[in-house]
Amino acid sequence: MENSGLPEQAYYSWIQTVSAIGPIVRVAPNEIHVNDAEFFQSVFVAAAKHRTDIIPPRGLGQDDSIGSTPTHDMHQMRRKPLDKFMGRQNIVRLQHIIHEEIRTLDRKMAALKGTGKRVRLDCVFTAFTGDIVGQIACGESPALLEGPDFTPEWYDMIRGAARIIPVLRHFPQVGEITQKLPNWLVQALVPRSAGFKVLQLLGEKRIARIRTEIMTEPKGGHEGDSMFHHLLRSDIPDSQKETARLNAEAVSFLGAGTYPTAATLIFVVYYILADSKIEARLRNALKDVMANFDEEVPNWIKLEQVEYLDACIKEGLRLLRLFRRKSRISTDLDLQYGDYVIPKGIPVSLSPYTMHMDPDIFPEPETFNPDRWLTKNPDPRMERHLNPFLGGSRNCIGMHVAWAQMYLILGTLFRPNKSYQLELGETDESDVYPVIDNEFGVAKYGSRGLNAVVN
């Protein structure tokens, strides 16, 4: 799909222009953009290789979060207590939380069988991911999936918050002011900012509750098992446990942990339902691993080994369109790109979008084609250049939660021999295809969403 010229697609046009100029371009007085995926590993590096700073975003209510921490040392100090908790091994241990939500999802879908009622799967997935992030981050599920019609107001709030991100990035003062105003006034003056305010209030309430739980728990006893329980019990300085700082973390996790995963699921499910051959192949691939679903939800690790399911998820992540360029600052080493020496201290950016849409690596890049990952001799650059969670010491700390949800949700919805069948409702590709730059791509204004009927 082509750029329609919307202001929100300015970055789409920008990236096409920069790509046409050459592989290395000065895009600001103090920033270099490199349009070469092979350079990704030199910029997005592990902490052991060299120190990495960032230019922090402002106005999003996340200034003190891990993801927005500008300096290397502060970032490492804030992230270290959570690396193990959010690591793959611990998320495998905590996947019973996702399993419980999977049972709720399956029960709710089965209850809609034969009613003829239209189901907004975009609301379903946003409710699911919101419940999981709430449970893992705060130890409390908001029960969005159990709400009427899967709590569409949560989807509307998250999507509304996402849509104002480009405005807040250019005019951060708007976000900084609204964070200090009462919610009713924000809703009246800047309704699209209200989503961030609601996330802020949700975070404050949960952090206060967890702080009280820890103060009153028996000596030596750890009753709560969530990210914030873990963080508040850690040995980081007390200044890093202040409510304002932790609230920035809550806003970041509740927002970033909800919509990107849901958006990937929306995209993947549309293409599966729109192509009967893809759906039939996926159902067949899931036959063995999902055979005993009624007795036991399978381990996420087993679903990872279903190659066709894995390929569908990778295609969804590739096509999600992380439009915005991502930059890193090497603070102690110069970087070498061909004949160019990039001095330390200069921000260097790359774009996941151009990496994921490179026709030399991904032929017909606009096409959803899981088979590209299953060829006899796949191009090794595909795996190397698929970086939806970025990389290095600042990669997405919640990526294992996202992976687990995607495998388990898709495995559940498309397993064979279940009592219900999903069919597309009043939805076409334009209703789900990401064309608007809101940090990650979202569908057009006026989108009808991902509608389905349960038969």
Short mmCIF file of C-alpha atoms in Angstrom, two decimals:
data_model
loop_
_atom_site.label_atom_id
_atom_site.label_comp_id
_atom_site.label_asym_id
_atom_site.label_seq_id
_atom_site.Cartn_x
_atom_site.Cartn_y
_atom_site.Cartn_z
CA MET A 1 0.00 0.00 0.00
CA GLU A 2 1.27 3.42 -0.94
CA ASN A 3 1.71 6.54 1.16
CA SER A 4 -1.50 8.59 0.94
CA GLY A 5 0.14 11.85 1.96
CA LEU A 6 -1.32 12.07 5.47
CA PRO A 7 0.74 14.21 7.88
CA GLU A 8 1.12 11.13 10.07
CA GLN A 9 2.93 9.47 7.15
CA ALA A 10 5.64 12.13 6.96
CA TYR A 11 8.21 9.71 8.30
CA TYR A 12 7.26 7.18 5.63
CA SER A 13 8.13 9.81 3.00
CA TRP A 14 11.22 10.90 4.91
CA ILE A 15 12.64 7.41 4.98
CA GLN A 16 12.07 6.93 1.25
CA THR A 17 13.90 10.19 0.56
CA VAL A 18 16.85 9.38 2.82
CA SER A 19 17.12 5.89 1.35
CA ALA A 20 17.40 7.37 -2.13
CA ILE A 21 20.28 9.67 -1.10
CA GLY A 22 22.69 6.99 0.01
CA PRO A 23 23.69 4.58 2.76
CA ILE A 24 24.95 7.25 5.18
CA VAL A 25 23.24 10.61 5.60
CA ARG A 26 23.55 13.49 8.04
CA VAL A 27 19.90 13.97 9.04
CA ALA A 28 20.42 16.58 11.77
CA PRO A 29 23.29 18.78 12.96
CA ASN A 30 24.22 16.08 15.47
CA GLU A 31 22.82 12.85 13.99
CA ILE A 32 23.92 10.38 11.33
CA HIS A 33 21.48 7.94 9.72
CA VAL A 34 22.84 4.73 8.20
CA ASN A 35 20.66 2.88 5.72
CA ASP A 36 22.55 -0.40 5.86
CA ALA A 37 21.21 -3.30 7.89
CA GLU A 38 24.66 -4.86 8.17
CA PHE A 39 25.67 -1.93 10.40
CA PHE A 40 22.96 -2.72 12.95
CA GLN A 41 25.22 -5.01 14.99
CA SER A 42 27.81 -2.24 15.28
CA VAL A 43 25.34 0.28 16.70
CA PHE A 44 23.00 -1.84 18.85
CA VAL A 45 25.60 -3.59 20.99
CA ALA A 46 25.80 -5.45 24.28
CA ALA A 47 27.04 -3.56 27.34
CA ALA A 48 30.22 -5.65 27.38
CA LYS A 49 31.20 -4.34 23.94
CA HIS A 50 30.90 -0.63 24.59
CA ARG A 51 28.79 1.94 26.41
CA THR A 52 25.63 3.22 24.75
CA ASP A 53 23.59 6.35 25.44
CA ILE A 54 20.36 7.52 23.78
CA ILE A 55 18.54 10.77 23.08
CA PRO A 56 15.63 10.43 25.52
CA PRO A 57 12.04 11.05 24.42
CA ARG A 58 10.08 13.69 26.31
CA GLY A 59 6.44 14.37 26.99
CA LEU A 60 5.27 10.75 27.20
CA GLY A 61 5.23 10.45 30.98
CA GLN A 62 8.13 7.99 30.80
CA ASP A 63 11.16 10.22 31.35
CA ASP A 64 12.48 8.13 34.25
CA SER A 65 11.65 4.72 32.80
CA ILE A 66 14.30 2.20 31.81
CA GLY A 67 13.59 2.68 28.11
CA SER A 68 13.93 6.47 28.30
CA THR A 69 17.05 6.58 30.48
CA PRO A 70 19.68 8.52 28.49
CA THR A 71 22.99 7.46 30.05
CA HIS A 72 24.53 4.01 29.91
CA ASP A 73 25.39 3.65 33.61
CA MET A 74 21.99 4.81 34.86
CA HIS A 75 20.23 2.56 32.35
CA GLN A 76 22.24 -0.48 33.43
CA MET A 77 21.60 0.26 37.11
CA ARG A 78 17.84 0.57 36.56
CA ARG A 79 17.58 -2.46 34.31
CA LYS A 80 19.81 -4.92 36.18
CA PRO A 81 17.25 -5.84 38.91
CA LEU A 82 14.71 -6.77 36.22
CA ASP A 83 16.86 -8.57 33.66
CA LYS A 84 16.49 -11.91 35.43
CA PHE A 85 12.80 -11.45 36.27
CA MET A 86 11.93 -10.54 32.66
CA GLY A 87 14.33 -13.10 31.20
CA ARG A 88 13.22 -16.06 29.13
CA GLN A 89 13.67 -18.63 31.91
CA ASN A 90 11.51 -16.71 34.38
CA ILE A 91 8.76 -15.99 31.83
CA VAL A 92 8.63 -19.74 31.15
CA ARG A 93 8.13 -20.16 34.92
CA LEU A 94 5.38 -17.52 34.91
CA GLN A 95 3.58 -18.74 31.81
CA HIS A 96 0.82 -20.21 33.98
CA ILE A 97 -0.44 -16.61 34.13
CA ILE A 98 -0.79 -16.60 30.34
CA HIS A 99 -2.33 -20.10 30.43
CA GLU A 100 -5.10 -18.85 32.74
CA GLU A 101 -5.85 -16.00 30.36
CA ILE A 102 -5.80 -18.45 27.44
CA ARG A 103 -8.53 -20.49 29.13
CA THR A 104 -10.60 -17.33 29.53
CA LEU A 105 -10.08 -16.40 25.88
CA ASP A 106 -11.08 -19.86 24.68
CA ARG A 107 -14.17 -19.93 26.91
CA LYS A 108 -15.30 -16.49 25.73
CA MET A 109 -14.81 -17.42 22.07
CA ALA A 110 -16.75 -20.67 22.48
CA ALA A 111 -19.61 -18.80 24.17
CA LEU A 112 -20.00 -16.64 21.05
CA LYS A 113 -20.34 -19.66 18.77
CA GLY A 114 -23.37 -19.46 16.54
CA THR A 115 -24.66 -16.18 18.00
CA GLY A 116 -23.92 -14.29 14.79
CA LYS A 117 -22.47 -11.52 16.93
CA ARG A 118 -19.58 -9.59 15.44
CA VAL A 119 -16.37 -9.80 17.49
CA ARG A 120 -13.73 -7.08 17.44
CA LEU A 121 -10.56 -9.17 17.62
CA ASP A 122 -8.46 -6.02 17.94
CA CYS A 123 -10.29 -5.36 21.23
CA VAL A 124 -9.84 -9.01 22.23
CA PHE A 125 -6.07 -8.93 21.74
CA THR A 126 -5.61 -5.55 23.43
CA ALA A 127 -7.62 -6.76 26.42
CA PHE A 128 -5.58 -9.97 26.60
CA THR A 129 -2.20 -8.21 26.49
CA GLY A 130 -3.42 -5.57 28.96
CA ASP A 131 -4.37 -8.28 31.44
CA ILE A 132 -1.03 -10.05 31.08
CA VAL A 133 1.08 -6.92 31.40
CA GLY A 134 -0.93 -5.87 34.44
CA GLN A 135 -0.42 -9.27 36.04
CA ILE A 136 3.30 -9.59 35.32
CA ALA A 137 4.16 -5.95 36.03
CA CYS A 138 1.89 -5.35 39.03
CA GLY A 139 0.62 -8.76 40.17
CA GLU A 140 -2.97 -7.80 39.41
CA SER A 141 -5.03 -8.44 36.29
CA PRO A 142 -7.49 -5.68 35.34
CA ALA A 143 -9.79 -8.43 33.94
CA LEU A 144 -10.20 -6.62 30.62
CA LEU A 145 -10.90 -9.87 28.77
CA GLU A 146 -13.86 -10.53 31.05
CA GLY A 147 -15.38 -7.11 30.39
CA PRO A 148 -18.43 -6.57 28.13
CA ASP A 149 -17.39 -6.89 24.47
CA PHE A 150 -13.79 -7.34 25.66
CA THR A 151 -13.56 -3.80 27.08
CA PRO A 152 -13.39 -1.78 23.83
CA GLU A 153 -12.75 1.43 25.80
CA TRP A 154 -9.32 0.03 26.75
CA TYR A 155 -8.49 -0.49 23.08
CA ASP A 156 -9.73 3.02 22.26
CA MET A 157 -7.65 4.52 25.05
CA ILE A 158 -4.45 2.70 24.09
CA ARG A 159 -4.88 3.47 20.39
CA GLY A 160 -5.71 7.10 21.18
CA ALA A 161 -2.57 7.39 23.30
CA ALA A 162 -0.52 5.88 20.48
CA ARG A 163 -1.89 8.35 17.96
CA ILE A 164 -0.71 11.38 19.89
CA ILE A 165 2.88 10.13 20.26
CA PRO A 166 4.14 12.01 17.15
CA VAL A 167 2.63 15.26 18.48
CA LEU A 168 4.16 14.79 21.92
CA ARG A 169 7.55 14.01 20.43
CA HIS A 170 7.59 17.33 18.58
CA PHE A 171 5.80 19.31 21.31
CA PRO A 172 6.77 17.57 24.57
CA GLN A 173 5.52 20.53 26.61
CA VAL A 174 1.96 19.36 25.85
CA GLY A 175 2.60 16.03 27.55
CA GLU A 176 4.50 17.58 30.44
CA ILE A 177 1.60 19.95 31.16
CA THR A 178 -1.16 17.35 30.85
CA GLN A 179 0.61 15.04 33.30
CA LYS A 180 0.08 17.69 35.99
CA LEU A 181 -3.61 18.31 35.25
CA PRO A 182 -6.65 16.41 36.57
CA ASN A 183 -7.92 13.73 34.23
CA TRP A 184 -11.31 15.39 33.55
CA LEU A 185 -9.55 18.55 32.35
CA VAL A 186 -7.15 16.60 30.12
CA GLN A 187 -10.13 14.76 28.62
CA ALA A 188 -11.79 18.09 27.82
CA LEU A 189 -8.74 19.94 26.49
CA VAL A 190 -6.57 17.28 24.85
CA PRO A 191 -8.66 14.08 24.67
CA ARG A 192 -5.98 12.09 22.87
CA SER A 193 -3.59 12.71 25.77
CA ALA A 194 -6.08 11.27 28.23
CA GLY A 195 -4.79 7.75 27.62
CA PHE A 196 -1.39 8.60 29.04
CA LYS A 197 -3.04 10.22 32.05
CA VAL A 198 -5.14 7.11 32.71
CA LEU A 199 -2.03 4.92 32.49
CA GLN A 200 -0.32 7.25 34.95
CA LEU A 201 -3.20 6.96 37.44
CA LEU A 202 -3.35 3.16 37.04
CA GLY A 203 0.36 2.97 37.74
CA GLU A 204 0.17 5.16 40.85
CA LYS A 205 -2.57 3.03 42.40
CA ARG A 206 -0.83 -0.27 41.77
CA ILE A 207 2.58 0.92 42.98
CA ALA A 208 1.05 2.26 46.20
CA ARG A 209 -0.65 -1.10 46.82
CA ILE A 210 2.53 -3.09 46.16
CA ARG A 211 4.58 -0.80 48.42
CA THR A 212 2.09 -1.44 51.24
CA GLU A 213 2.18 -5.21 50.63
CA ILE A 214 5.97 -5.29 50.89
CA MET A 215 5.99 -3.21 54.09
CA THR A 216 3.50 -5.58 55.76
CA GLU A 217 4.70 -8.96 54.46
CA PRO A 218 6.26 -11.39 56.96
CA LYS A 219 9.99 -11.08 57.46
CA GLY A 220 11.75 -13.23 54.91
CA GLY A 221 8.49 -13.92 53.11
CA HIS A 222 7.95 -12.82 49.53
CA GLU A 223 4.24 -13.08 48.88
CA GLY A 224 3.95 -10.97 45.73
CA ASP A 225 5.61 -12.09 42.51
CA SER A 226 5.52 -9.24 40.00
CA MET A 227 7.96 -6.93 38.31
CA PHE A 228 7.30 -4.12 40.78
CA HIS A 229 7.46 -6.43 43.81
CA HIS A 230 10.84 -7.54 42.50
CA LEU A 231 12.01 -3.98 41.85
CA LEU A 232 10.94 -2.62 45.25
CA ARG A 233 12.72 -5.48 47.04
CA SER A 234 15.94 -4.96 45.06
CA ASP A 235 19.07 -3.22 46.32
CA ILE A 236 18.89 -0.25 43.94
CA PRO A 237 19.09 3.16 45.68
CA ASP A 238 15.94 4.38 47.41
CA SER A 239 15.85 7.33 45.01
CA GLN A 240 15.09 4.83 42.24
CA LYS A 241 12.13 3.46 44.21
CA GLU A 242 10.29 6.75 44.53
CA THR A 243 6.71 6.67 43.28
CA ALA A 244 7.26 9.20 40.48
CA ARG A 245 10.14 7.15 39.08
CA LEU A 246 8.28 3.85 39.32
CA ASN A 247 5.18 5.42 37.85
CA ALA A 248 7.15 6.29 34.71
CA GLU A 249 8.07 2.61 34.54
CA ALA A 250 4.40 1.64 34.91
CA VAL A 251 3.30 3.94 32.09
CA SER A 252 6.03 2.50 29.87
CA PHE A 253 5.17 -1.13 30.60
CA LEU A 254 1.39 -0.80 30.50
CA GLY A 255 1.55 1.09 27.20
CA ALA A 256 4.43 -0.57 25.37
CA GLY A 257 3.48 -4.01 26.65
CA THR A 258 -0.10 -3.81 25.42
CA TYR A 259 -0.50 -2.44 21.91
CA PRO A 260 2.58 -3.59 19.93
CA THR A 261 1.92 -7.26 20.76
CA ALA A 262 -1.80 -6.85 20.07
CA ALA A 263 -1.04 -5.04 16.79
CA THR A 264 1.13 -7.93 15.63
CA LEU A 265 -1.64 -10.41 16.46
CA ILE A 266 -4.21 -8.28 14.61
CA PHE A 267 -2.02 -8.28 11.54
CA VAL A 268 -1.18 -12.00 11.62
CA VAL A 269 -4.74 -13.16 12.32
CA TYR A 270 -6.13 -11.08 9.47
CA TYR A 271 -3.80 -12.71 6.93
CA ILE A 272 -4.46 -16.19 8.30
CA LEU A 273 -8.24 -15.75 8.09
CA ALA A 274 -8.02 -14.07 4.69
CA ASP A 275 -6.19 -17.02 3.12
CA SER A 276 -7.77 -20.45 3.58
CA LYS A 277 -4.56 -22.19 2.48
CA ILE A 278 -2.51 -20.46 5.18
CA GLU A 279 -5.16 -21.25 7.80
CA ALA A 280 -5.40 -24.92 6.77
CA ARG A 281 -1.63 -25.28 6.88
CA LEU A 282 -1.41 -23.71 10.30
CA ARG A 283 -4.21 -25.88 11.69
CA ASN A 284 -2.46 -28.98 10.41
CA ALA A 285 0.88 -27.85 11.84
CA LEU A 286 -0.73 -27.41 15.27
CA LYS A 287 -2.44 -30.80 15.23
CA ASP A 288 0.01 -32.69 17.43
CA VAL A 289 1.15 -30.02 19.87
CA MET A 290 -2.43 -28.89 20.61
CA ALA A 291 -3.94 -32.40 20.72
CA ASN A 292 -4.40 -32.39 24.52
CA PHE A 293 -5.42 -28.74 24.88
CA ASP A 294 -8.61 -29.61 26.79
CA GLU A 295 -6.51 -31.19 29.55
CA GLU A 296 -3.45 -28.96 29.44
CA VAL A 297 -2.40 -25.77 27.67
CA PRO A 298 0.91 -26.60 25.96
CA ASN A 299 4.19 -25.09 27.02
CA TRP A 300 5.17 -22.00 25.05
CA ILE A 301 8.53 -23.64 24.28
CA LYS A 302 6.77 -26.51 22.47
CA LEU A 303 4.80 -24.06 20.32
CA GLU A 304 8.04 -22.33 19.33
CA GLN A 305 9.05 -25.56 17.63
CA VAL A 306 6.03 -25.49 15.29
CA GLU A 307 7.84 -24.10 12.26
CA TYR A 308 4.83 -22.79 10.36
CA LEU A 309 3.46 -20.98 13.44
CA ASP A 310 6.90 -19.48 14.02
CA ALA A 311 7.04 -18.33 10.39
CA CYS A 312 3.62 -16.65 10.63
CA ILE A 313 4.67 -14.71 13.73
CA LYS A 314 7.94 -13.61 12.17
CA GLU A 315 6.09 -12.32 9.10
CA GLY A 316 3.74 -10.36 11.35
CA LEU A 317 6.62 -8.80 13.26
CA ARG A 318 8.44 -7.99 10.03
CA LEU A 319 5.42 -6.24 8.53
CA LEU A 320 4.37 -4.40 11.70
CA ARG A 321 6.34 -1.40 10.44
CA LEU A 322 8.48 0.14 13.12
CA PHE A 323 8.67 3.35 11.13
CA ARG A 324 10.65 5.62 13.41
CA ARG A 325 14.41 5.50 13.23
CA LYS A 326 16.16 4.28 16.36
CA SER A 327 19.43 5.85 17.44
CA ARG A 328 22.26 4.98 19.77
CA ILE A 329 25.29 6.97 20.93
CA SER A 330 28.64 5.24 21.33
CA THR A 331 30.22 7.19 24.18
CA ASP A 332 33.68 5.63 24.35
CA LEU A 333 34.49 4.36 20.84
CA ASP A 334 34.47 5.83 17.35
CA LEU A 335 32.43 3.81 14.86
CA GLN A 336 33.76 2.85 11.44
CA TYR A 337 31.36 2.64 8.50
CA GLY A 338 33.25 1.92 5.30
CA ASP A 339 35.60 4.85 4.74
CA TYR A 340 33.72 7.00 7.26
CA VAL A 341 34.73 7.43 10.88
CA ILE A 342 31.80 8.43 13.07
CA PRO A 343 33.18 10.15 16.19
CA LYS A 344 32.08 8.92 19.59
CA GLY A 345 29.26 10.97 21.06
CA ILE A 346 27.40 11.31 17.74
CA PRO A 347 23.92 9.71 17.60
CA VAL A 348 23.72 7.07 14.86
CA SER A 349 20.30 5.84 13.76
CA LEU A 350 18.95 2.95 11.72
CA SER A 351 15.39 2.13 10.73
CA PRO A 352 13.87 -1.29 11.45
CA TYR A 353 11.36 -0.48 8.71
CA THR A 354 13.98 -0.33 5.95
CA MET A 355 15.65 -3.45 7.32
CA HIS A 356 12.39 -5.42 7.33
CA MET A 357 11.26 -4.15 3.93
CA ASP A 358 14.54 -4.59 2.03
CA PRO A 359 13.57 -6.38 -1.23
CA ASP A 360 17.09 -7.76 -1.60
CA ILE A 361 16.63 -9.72 1.63
CA PHE A 362 12.84 -10.13 1.63
CA PRO A 363 11.59 -10.45 -1.98
CA GLU A 364 8.14 -8.89 -2.44
CA PRO A 365 8.47 -7.37 1.03
CA GLU A 366 4.88 -6.05 1.18
CA THR A 367 3.52 -9.60 0.93
CA PHE A 368 2.64 -11.71 3.98
CA ASN A 369 4.50 -14.88 3.07
CA PRO A 370 5.38 -17.30 5.91
CA ASP A 371 7.03 -19.64 3.40
CA ARG A 372 9.94 -17.24 2.99
CA TRP A 373 11.17 -18.47 6.39
CA LEU A 374 10.82 -22.15 5.46
CA THR A 375 12.80 -22.49 2.25
CA LYS A 376 15.43 -25.20 2.00
CA ASN A 377 18.30 -22.72 2.01
CA PRO A 378 16.95 -19.51 3.61
CA ASP A 379 18.95 -16.32 3.32
CA PRO A 380 20.80 -16.08 6.68
CA ARG A 381 20.37 -12.30 6.54
CA MET A 382 16.64 -12.69 7.22
CA GLU A 383 17.12 -13.88 10.79
CA ARG A 384 19.96 -11.43 11.33
CA HIS A 385 17.98 -8.45 10.09
CA LEU A 386 14.66 -9.20 11.79
CA ASN A 387 14.91 -6.93 14.81
CA PRO A 388 11.40 -5.96 16.01
CA PHE A 389 12.67 -5.80 19.60
CA LEU A 390 15.89 -4.00 18.59
CA GLY A 391 19.07 -5.37 20.12
CA GLY A 392 22.06 -4.89 22.38
CA SER A 393 21.95 -3.76 25.99
CA ARG A 394 18.79 -1.69 25.37
CA ASN A 395 16.63 -4.29 23.64
CA CYS A 396 12.96 -4.62 24.66
CA ILE A 397 12.93 -5.96 28.21
CA GLY A 398 9.45 -7.42 27.75
CA MET A 399 10.11 -9.30 24.51
CA HIS A 400 9.81 -12.78 26.05
CA VAL A 401 6.36 -11.92 27.41
CA ALA A 402 5.37 -10.79 23.92
CA TRP A 403 6.71 -13.95 22.25
CA ALA A 404 4.93 -16.21 24.74
CA GLN A 405 1.58 -14.48 24.23
CA MET A 406 1.78 -14.60 20.44
CA TYR A 407 2.58 -18.32 20.31
CA LEU A 408 -0.08 -19.27 22.84
CA ILE A 409 -2.88 -17.09 21.43
CA LEU A 410 -2.35 -18.18 17.83
CA GLY A 411 -1.92 -21.79 18.86
CA THR A 412 -5.24 -21.66 20.72
CA LEU A 413 -7.30 -19.85 18.09
CA PHE A 414 -6.12 -21.97 15.17
CA ARG A 415 -5.82 -25.40 16.74
CA PRO A 416 -7.83 -28.10 14.94
CA ASN A 417 -10.80 -29.90 16.50
CA LYS A 418 -11.98 -26.98 18.60
CA SER A 419 -15.71 -26.28 18.95
CA TYR A 420 -15.69 -22.96 17.10
CA GLN A 421 -14.31 -21.44 13.92
CA LEU A 422 -13.35 -17.82 13.25
CA GLU A 423 -14.33 -16.13 9.99
CA LEU A 424 -13.60 -12.60 8.84
CA GLY A 425 -16.43 -10.12 9.21
CA GLU A 426 -16.63 -6.66 7.67
CA THR A 427 -12.89 -6.17 7.40
CA ASP A 428 -10.45 -5.82 4.54
CA GLU A 429 -6.69 -5.34 4.38
CA SER A 430 -6.91 -1.55 4.65
CA ASP A 431 -8.54 -1.91 8.09
CA VAL A 432 -5.44 -3.55 9.56
CA TYR A 433 -2.53 -2.54 7.33
CA PRO A 434 -0.17 -0.17 9.19
CA VAL A 435 0.17 3.12 7.31
CA ILE A 436 0.30 5.76 10.06
CA ASP A 437 3.48 6.48 12.00
CA ASN A 438 2.71 6.36 15.72
CA GLU A 439 6.09 5.01 16.84
CA PHE A 440 4.93 1.71 15.34
CA GLY A 441 2.56 1.53 12.41
CA VAL A 442 -1.20 1.63 12.90
CA ALA A 443 -4.05 1.35 10.42
CA LYS A 444 -5.79 4.22 8.67
CA TYR A 445 -8.15 6.63 10.36
CA GLY A 446 -11.69 5.29 10.07
CA SER A 447 -10.50 1.69 10.26
CA ARG A 448 -13.31 -0.72 11.05
CA GLY A 449 -10.92 -2.85 13.06
CA LEU A 450 -10.48 -6.61 12.82
CA ASN A 451 -14.03 -7.96 12.79
CA ALA A 452 -14.81 -11.65 12.96
CA VAL A 453 -17.76 -13.98 13.42
CA VAL A 454 -17.51 -17.11 15.58
CA ASN A 455 -19.16 -20.12 13.92
#
